[in-house]
Coordinates of C-alpha atoms in Angstrom, one line a residue:
M1140 CA 52.9 26.6 -135.4
F1141 CA 51.0 25.6 -132.2
I1142 CA 52.3 28.6 -130.3
R1143 CA 51.2 31.0 -133.1
I1144 CA 47.7 29.4 -133.1
F1145 CA 47.6 29.7 -129.3
L1146 CA 48.7 33.4 -129.4
G1147 CA 46.1 34.0 -132.1
I1148 CA 43.3 32.5 -130.0
I1149 CA 44.4 34.5 -127.0
A1150 CA 44.6 37.7 -129.0
L1151 CA 41.1 37.2 -130.3
A1152 CA 39.7 36.6 -126.8
F1153 CA 41.5 39.6 -125.3
L1154 CA 40.5 41.9 -128.1
V1155 CA 36.8 40.9 -128.1
F1156 CA 36.7 41.2 -124.3
G1157 CA 38.6 44.5 -124.3
I1158 CA 36.4 46.1 -126.9
W1159 CA 33.2 45.0 -125.1
S1160 CA 34.6 46.3 -121.8
L1161 CA 35.5 49.7 -123.4
L1162 CA 32.1 50.1 -125.1
D1163 CA 29.8 48.8 -122.4
P1164 CA 31.6 48.1 -119.1
V1165 CA 28.4 47.9 -117.1
A1166 CA 26.9 45.2 -119.3
M1167 CA 30.2 43.3 -119.4
S1168 CA 30.6 43.3 -115.6
S1169 CA 26.9 42.5 -115.0
S1170 CA 27.3 39.5 -117.3
M1171 CA 29.8 38.1 -114.8
G1172 CA 27.6 38.9 -111.8
V1173 CA 29.8 41.8 -110.8
I1174 CA 28.1 45.1 -109.9
T1175 CA 30.0 48.2 -111.0
G1176 CA 29.2 51.1 -108.6
G1177 CA 29.8 54.8 -109.1
P1178 CA 31.6 56.7 -111.8
N1179 CA 35.0 55.4 -110.7
G1180 CA 33.8 51.8 -110.9
V1181 CA 32.8 52.3 -114.5
Y1182 CA 36.0 54.2 -115.2
E1183 CA 38.2 51.5 -113.6
T1184 CA 36.3 48.7 -115.5
R1185 CA 37.0 50.4 -118.8
G1186 CA 40.7 50.8 -117.9
I1187 CA 41.4 47.4 -116.3
Y1188 CA 39.2 45.1 -118.4
G1189 CA 39.1 47.3 -121.5
G1190 CA 42.5 48.9 -121.8
V1191 CA 44.6 46.1 -120.4
S1192 CA 42.8 43.4 -122.4
L1193 CA 43.3 45.4 -125.6
G1194 CA 47.0 45.8 -124.8
A1195 CA 47.3 42.1 -124.1
G1196 CA 45.5 41.3 -127.4
L1197 CA 47.8 43.5 -129.4
L1198 CA 50.9 42.0 -127.8
A1199 CA 49.6 38.5 -128.6
I1200 CA 49.0 39.6 -132.2
A1201 CA 52.6 40.9 -132.3
G1202 CA 53.7 37.4 -131.2
V1203 CA 51.7 35.8 -134.1
F1204 CA 53.4 37.9 -136.8
R1205 CA 56.8 38.8 -135.3
P1206 CA 59.0 36.0 -134.1
R1207 CA 60.9 38.3 -131.7
M1208 CA 57.7 39.1 -129.9
V1209 CA 56.7 35.5 -129.2
R1210 CA 58.6 35.3 -126.0
P1211 CA 57.4 38.6 -124.6
A1212 CA 53.8 37.7 -125.4
L1213 CA 54.2 34.3 -123.7
W1214 CA 55.8 35.9 -120.7
F1215 CA 53.0 38.4 -120.4
I1216 CA 50.3 35.7 -120.6
T1217 CA 52.2 33.7 -118.0
T1218 CA 52.4 36.5 -115.6
Y1219 CA 48.9 37.8 -116.3
M1220 CA 47.2 34.4 -116.0
G1221 CA 49.5 33.4 -113.2
G1222 CA 48.4 36.5 -111.2
Y1223 CA 44.8 35.6 -111.8
V1224 CA 45.3 31.9 -110.7
F1225 CA 47.2 33.0 -107.6
A1226 CA 44.5 35.5 -106.6
R1227 CA 41.8 32.9 -107.3
I1228 CA 43.5 30.4 -105.0
V1229 CA 43.9 33.0 -102.3
G1230 CA 40.2 33.8 -102.6
L1231 CA 39.3 30.2 -102.2
I1232 CA 41.5 29.8 -99.1
A1233 CA 40.0 33.0 -97.7
G1234 CA 36.6 31.5 -98.0
D1235 CA 35.2 33.1 -101.1
A1236 CA 32.4 31.1 -102.8
P1237 CA 32.5 31.9 -106.5
T1238 CA 29.7 30.9 -108.9
T1239 CA 30.1 28.2 -111.5
D1240 CA 30.7 30.9 -114.1
F1241 CA 33.7 32.2 -112.2
L1242 CA 35.0 28.7 -111.7
M1243 CA 34.9 28.3 -115.6
F1244 CA 37.0 31.6 -115.8
A1245 CA 39.4 30.1 -113.4
G1246 CA 39.7 26.9 -115.5
F1247 CA 40.3 29.0 -118.6
E1248 CA 43.0 31.0 -116.7
V1249 CA 44.7 27.8 -115.5
A1250 CA 44.6 26.3 -119.0
C1251 CA 46.1 29.5 -120.5
L1252 CA 48.8 29.6 -117.8
V1253 CA 49.8 25.9 -118.4
V1254 CA 49.9 26.3 -122.2
A1255 CA 51.9 29.6 -121.9
V1256 CA 54.5 28.0 -119.6
V1257 CA 54.8 24.9 -121.7
S1258 CA 55.1 27.1 -124.8
L1259 CA 57.8 29.2 -123.2
V1260 CA 59.8 26.0 -122.4
A1261 CA 59.3 24.5 -125.8
Y1262 CA 59.8 27.6 -127.9
R1263 CA 62.8 27.6 -130.2
P1264 CA 63.1 30.7 -132.5
D1265 CA 63.5 29.9 -136.2

């Protein structure tokens, strides 16, 4: 039950963020202190933050309602968040100085990664 709740929360977060990124990519990126420049910047923001987030949300929803999709959803979250965590660590080593807001994102990503990995290990299909 915990895994389904986790996937539901992740789905909601990804879907809300994805819809916002599709509808208003400039405002979304500005809210994080990121300046989107040029037509390709807006186009990429829609695709990366909007499209990928919507796809992730749909996969997480599939994991909530279809037991055979739990593992793929958890693997996706593990790789997606793992990639973010890895890149954040590399950025810190390289000397980047993120704002407190971005450190909160990093904390969220680490927490999601840990919960996804633990869930993968603990998951036993019915």
